CSV table of C-alpha atoms and ligand atoms in Angstrom, one decimal:
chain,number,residue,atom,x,y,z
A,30,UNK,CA,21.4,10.1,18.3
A,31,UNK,CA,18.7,11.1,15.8
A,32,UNK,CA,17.4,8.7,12.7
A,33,UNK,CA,17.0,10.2,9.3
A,34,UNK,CA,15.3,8.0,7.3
A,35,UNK,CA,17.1,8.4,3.8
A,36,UNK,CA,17.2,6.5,0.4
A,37,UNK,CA,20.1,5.5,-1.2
A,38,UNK,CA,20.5,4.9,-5.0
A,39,UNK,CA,22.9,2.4,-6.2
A,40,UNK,CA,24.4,3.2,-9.8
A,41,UNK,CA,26.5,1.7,-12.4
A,42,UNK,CA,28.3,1.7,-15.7
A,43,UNK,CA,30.4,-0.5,-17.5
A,44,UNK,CA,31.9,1.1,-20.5
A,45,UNK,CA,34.0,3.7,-21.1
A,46,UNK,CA,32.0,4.3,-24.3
A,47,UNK,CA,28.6,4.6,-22.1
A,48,UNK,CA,30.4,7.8,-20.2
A,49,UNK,CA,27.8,10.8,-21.3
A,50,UNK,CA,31.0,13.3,-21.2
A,51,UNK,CA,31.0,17.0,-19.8
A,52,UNK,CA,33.7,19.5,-19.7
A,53,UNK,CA,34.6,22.6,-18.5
A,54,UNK,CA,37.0,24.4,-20.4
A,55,UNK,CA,38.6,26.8,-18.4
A,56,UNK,CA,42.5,27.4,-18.0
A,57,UNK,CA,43.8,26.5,-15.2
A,58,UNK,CA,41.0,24.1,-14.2
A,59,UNK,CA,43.0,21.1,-13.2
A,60,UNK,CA,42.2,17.9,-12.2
A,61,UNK,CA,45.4,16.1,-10.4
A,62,UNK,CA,46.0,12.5,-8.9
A,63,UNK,CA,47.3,12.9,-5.4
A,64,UNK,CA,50.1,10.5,-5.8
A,65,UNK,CA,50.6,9.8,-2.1
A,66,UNK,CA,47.4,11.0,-0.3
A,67,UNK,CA,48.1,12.0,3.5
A,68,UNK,CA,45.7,11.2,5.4
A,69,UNK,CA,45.2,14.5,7.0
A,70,UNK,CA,44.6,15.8,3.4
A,71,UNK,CA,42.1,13.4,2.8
A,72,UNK,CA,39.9,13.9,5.9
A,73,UNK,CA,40.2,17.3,5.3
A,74,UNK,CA,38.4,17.3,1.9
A,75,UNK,CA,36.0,14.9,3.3
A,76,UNK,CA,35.1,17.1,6.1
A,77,UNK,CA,35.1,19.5,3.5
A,78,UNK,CA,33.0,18.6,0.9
A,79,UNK,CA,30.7,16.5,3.1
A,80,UNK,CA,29.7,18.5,6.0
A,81,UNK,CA,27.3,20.3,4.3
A,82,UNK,CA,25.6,16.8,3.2
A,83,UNK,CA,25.4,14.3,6.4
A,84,UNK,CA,28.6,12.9,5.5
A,85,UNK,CA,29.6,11.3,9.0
A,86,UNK,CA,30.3,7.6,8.7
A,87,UNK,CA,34.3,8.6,8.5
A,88,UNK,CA,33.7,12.4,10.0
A,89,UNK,CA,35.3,11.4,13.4
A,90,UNK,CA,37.9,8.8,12.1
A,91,UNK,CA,41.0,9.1,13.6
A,92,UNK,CA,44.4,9.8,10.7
A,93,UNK,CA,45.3,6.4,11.9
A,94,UNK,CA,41.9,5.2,10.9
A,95,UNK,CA,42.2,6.9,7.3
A,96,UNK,CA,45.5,6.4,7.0
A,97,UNK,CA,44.7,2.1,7.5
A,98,UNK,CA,41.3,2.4,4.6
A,99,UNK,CA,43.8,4.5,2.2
A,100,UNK,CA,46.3,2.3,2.0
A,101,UNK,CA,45.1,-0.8,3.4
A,102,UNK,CA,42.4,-0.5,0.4
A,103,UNK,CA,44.6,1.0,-2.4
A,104,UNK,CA,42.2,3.4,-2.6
A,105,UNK,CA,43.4,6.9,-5.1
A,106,UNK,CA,42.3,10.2,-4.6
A,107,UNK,CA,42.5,13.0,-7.1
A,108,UNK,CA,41.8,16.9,-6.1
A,109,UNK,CA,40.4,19.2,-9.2
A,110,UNK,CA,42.3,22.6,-9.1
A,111,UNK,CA,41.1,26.0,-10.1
A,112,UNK,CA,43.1,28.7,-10.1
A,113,UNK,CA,45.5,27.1,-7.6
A,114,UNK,CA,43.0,26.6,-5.3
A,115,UNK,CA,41.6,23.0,-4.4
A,116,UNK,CA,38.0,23.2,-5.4
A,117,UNK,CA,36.9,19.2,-5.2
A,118,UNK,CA,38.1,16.0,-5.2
A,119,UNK,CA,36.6,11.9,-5.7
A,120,UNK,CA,38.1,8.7,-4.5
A,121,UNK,CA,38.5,5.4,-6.3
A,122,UNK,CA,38.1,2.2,-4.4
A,123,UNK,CA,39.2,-0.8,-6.6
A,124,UNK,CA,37.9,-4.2,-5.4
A,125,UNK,CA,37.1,-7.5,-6.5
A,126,UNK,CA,36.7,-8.6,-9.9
A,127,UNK,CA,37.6,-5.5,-11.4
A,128,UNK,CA,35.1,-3.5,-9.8
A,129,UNK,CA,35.7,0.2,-9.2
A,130,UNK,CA,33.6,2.1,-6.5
A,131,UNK,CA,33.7,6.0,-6.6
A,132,UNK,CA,33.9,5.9,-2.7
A,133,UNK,CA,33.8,10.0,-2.3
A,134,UNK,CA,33.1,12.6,-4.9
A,135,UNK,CA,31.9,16.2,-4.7
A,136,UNK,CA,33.0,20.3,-4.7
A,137,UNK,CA,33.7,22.3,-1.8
A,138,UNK,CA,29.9,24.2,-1.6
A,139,UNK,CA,30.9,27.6,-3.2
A,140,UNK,CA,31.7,26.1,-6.5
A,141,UNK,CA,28.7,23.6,-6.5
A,142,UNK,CA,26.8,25.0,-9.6
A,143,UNK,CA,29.0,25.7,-12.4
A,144,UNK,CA,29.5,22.3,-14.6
A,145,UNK,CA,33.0,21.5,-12.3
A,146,UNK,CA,30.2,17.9,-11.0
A,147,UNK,CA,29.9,16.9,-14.4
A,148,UNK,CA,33.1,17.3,-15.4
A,149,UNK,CA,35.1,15.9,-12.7
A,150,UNK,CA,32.9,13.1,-12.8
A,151,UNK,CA,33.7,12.7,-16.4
A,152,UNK,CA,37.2,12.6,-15.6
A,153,UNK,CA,36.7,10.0,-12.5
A,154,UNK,CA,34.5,7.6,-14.8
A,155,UNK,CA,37.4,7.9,-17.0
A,156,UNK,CA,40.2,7.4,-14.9
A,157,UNK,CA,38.5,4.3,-13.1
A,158,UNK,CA,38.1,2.6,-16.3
A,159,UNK,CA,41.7,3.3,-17.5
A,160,UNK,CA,42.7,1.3,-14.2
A,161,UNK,CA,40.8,-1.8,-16.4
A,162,UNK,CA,37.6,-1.5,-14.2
A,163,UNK,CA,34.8,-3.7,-16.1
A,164,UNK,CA,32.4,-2.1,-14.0
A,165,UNK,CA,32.4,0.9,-12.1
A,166,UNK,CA,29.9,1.7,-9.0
A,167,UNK,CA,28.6,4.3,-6.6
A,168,UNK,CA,26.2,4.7,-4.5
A,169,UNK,CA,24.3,8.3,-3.2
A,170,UNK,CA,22.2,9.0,-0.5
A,171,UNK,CA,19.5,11.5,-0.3
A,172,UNK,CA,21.0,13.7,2.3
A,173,UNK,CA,23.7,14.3,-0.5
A,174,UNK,CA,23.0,17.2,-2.8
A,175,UNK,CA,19.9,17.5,-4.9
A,176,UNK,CA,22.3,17.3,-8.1
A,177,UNK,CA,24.0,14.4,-7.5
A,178,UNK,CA,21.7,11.6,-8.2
A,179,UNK,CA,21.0,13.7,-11.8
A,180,UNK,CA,24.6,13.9,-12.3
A,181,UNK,CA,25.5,10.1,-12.2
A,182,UNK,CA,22.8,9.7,-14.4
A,183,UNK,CA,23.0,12.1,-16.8
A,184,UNK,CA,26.8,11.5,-17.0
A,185,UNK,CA,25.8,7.7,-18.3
A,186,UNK,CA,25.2,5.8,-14.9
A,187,UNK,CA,22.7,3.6,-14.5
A,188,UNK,CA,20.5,3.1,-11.2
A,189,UNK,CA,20.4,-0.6,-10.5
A,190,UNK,CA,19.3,-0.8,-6.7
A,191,UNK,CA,17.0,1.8,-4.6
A,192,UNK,CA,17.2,1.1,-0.9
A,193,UNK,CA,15.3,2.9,1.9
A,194,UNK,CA,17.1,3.3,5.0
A,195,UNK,CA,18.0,5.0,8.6
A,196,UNK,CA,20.7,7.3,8.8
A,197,UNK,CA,22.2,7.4,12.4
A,198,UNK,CA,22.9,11.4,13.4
A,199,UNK,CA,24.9,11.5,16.5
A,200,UNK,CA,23.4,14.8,18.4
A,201,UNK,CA,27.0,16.4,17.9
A,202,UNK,CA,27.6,15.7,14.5
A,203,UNK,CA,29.0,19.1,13.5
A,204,UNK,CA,27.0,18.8,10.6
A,205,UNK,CA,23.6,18.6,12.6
A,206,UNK,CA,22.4,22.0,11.0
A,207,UNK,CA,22.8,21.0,7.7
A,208,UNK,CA,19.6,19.0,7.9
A,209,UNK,CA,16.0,20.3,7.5
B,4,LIG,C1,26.9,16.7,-7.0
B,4,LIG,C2,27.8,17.8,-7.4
B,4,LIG,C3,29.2,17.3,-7.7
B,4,LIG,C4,27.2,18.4,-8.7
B,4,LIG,O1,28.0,19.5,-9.0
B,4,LIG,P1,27.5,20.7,-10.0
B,4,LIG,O2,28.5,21.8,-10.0
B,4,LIG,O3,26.1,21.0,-9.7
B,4,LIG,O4,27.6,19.9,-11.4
B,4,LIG,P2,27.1,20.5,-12.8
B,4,LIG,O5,26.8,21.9,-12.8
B,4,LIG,O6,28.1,19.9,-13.7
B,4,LIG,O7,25.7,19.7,-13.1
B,4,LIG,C5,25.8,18.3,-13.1
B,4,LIG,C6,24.4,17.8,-13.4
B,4,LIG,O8,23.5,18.1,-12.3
B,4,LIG,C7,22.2,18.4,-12.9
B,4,LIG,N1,22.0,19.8,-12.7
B,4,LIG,C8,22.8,20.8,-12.4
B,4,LIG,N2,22.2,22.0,-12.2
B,4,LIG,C9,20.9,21.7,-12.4
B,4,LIG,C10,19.7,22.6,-12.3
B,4,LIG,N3,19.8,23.9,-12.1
B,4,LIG,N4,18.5,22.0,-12.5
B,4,LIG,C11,18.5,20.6,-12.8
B,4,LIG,N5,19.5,19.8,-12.9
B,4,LIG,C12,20.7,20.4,-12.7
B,4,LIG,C13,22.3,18.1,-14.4
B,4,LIG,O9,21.9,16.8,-14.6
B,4,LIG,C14,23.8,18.3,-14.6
B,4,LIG,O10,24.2,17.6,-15.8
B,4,LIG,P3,24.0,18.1,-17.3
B,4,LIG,O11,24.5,19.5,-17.3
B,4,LIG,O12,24.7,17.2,-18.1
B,4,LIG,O13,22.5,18.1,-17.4
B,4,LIG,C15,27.8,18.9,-6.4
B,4,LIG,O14,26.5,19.3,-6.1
B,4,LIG,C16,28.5,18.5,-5.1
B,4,LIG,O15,29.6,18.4,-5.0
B,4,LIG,N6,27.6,18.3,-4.0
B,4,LIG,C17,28.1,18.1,-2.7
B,4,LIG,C18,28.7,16.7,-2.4
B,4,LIG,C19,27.8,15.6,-2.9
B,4,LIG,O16,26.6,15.7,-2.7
B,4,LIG,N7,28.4,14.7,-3.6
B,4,LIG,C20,27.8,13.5,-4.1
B,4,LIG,C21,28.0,12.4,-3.2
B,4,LIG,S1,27.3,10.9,-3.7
């Protein structure tokens, strides 16, 4: 087990109105909720999307394991689209007191680059708040891309708690190489 140390930014909005919107217009760019997510799907991305970027607190979850925090947690999941093929996806994680976390949000790497972040966040900020969030939350790590703290914030979010921290690598994380 190696220790990274990392800092993780804590970041919020609470209007709809506040949402700093970005689009990409592009026929067929879609972004679709997955009405029933399998669990398998949704590891998948995750895996995807994350490998790259230290993502390994869920990397060796079993399906049962997802399948309990998906539904146990009424957590949604929407995929964007282009072209057919599934390019990047986000999570929603309502809790308490009408509280929305974006739990997972990114592209698959080759399509990191061309305004798809800013305007599948767009769409997520959206989306949680037509569920009624009053507030809508996410945190990002430093491991995470280099873009992602600039997106959240240039997309309206506000940074409300900085933490430093210790990420825990296991020596065969799969995504070991990733890190400089
Ligand atoms: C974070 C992520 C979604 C951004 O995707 P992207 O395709 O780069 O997004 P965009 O091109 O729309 O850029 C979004 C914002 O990033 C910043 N940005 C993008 N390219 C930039 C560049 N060359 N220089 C400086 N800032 C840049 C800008 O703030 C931009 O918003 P703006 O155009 O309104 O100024 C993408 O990097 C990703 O999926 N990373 C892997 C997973 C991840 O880290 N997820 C976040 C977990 S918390």
């Amino acid at each position: 087990m190696r220790n990274f140390p990392i800092t993780v930014h804590y970041l919020e909005i609470f209007a709809k109105e506040d949402i700093n919107p970005k689009s990409v217009v592009q026929s067929d760019l879609k972004i679709l909720n997955v009405k029933k997510p399998d669990p398998a799907f949704a590891r998948w991305f995750y895996r995807s999307v994350g490998k790259k970027w230290y993502w390994v607190d869920r990397y060796y979850w079993s399906l049962g394991e997802w399948e309990e925090w998906i539904y146990g947690s009424n957590i949604s999941m929407w995929t964007m689209e282009l072209l057919g093929n599934f390019i990047g996806f986000y999570m929603l994680h309502p809790q308490s007191e009408a509280n929305i976390e974006v739990a997972y949000f990114g592209l698959l790497p080759g399509y990191i680059g061309g305004g798809f972040g800013g305007h599948l966040l767009t769409n997520a900020l959206n989306e949680a708040f037509s569920m009624d969030a009053t507030r809508v939350w996410l945190h990002t790590c430093s491991l995470d891309h280099p873009y992602a703290l600039r997106n959240y914030k240039a997309r309206g979010m506000k940074v409300y708690k900085v933490e430093r921290d210790v990420q825990p690598i296991p020596d065969c994380c799969p995504t070991s190489d990733a890190v400089v």
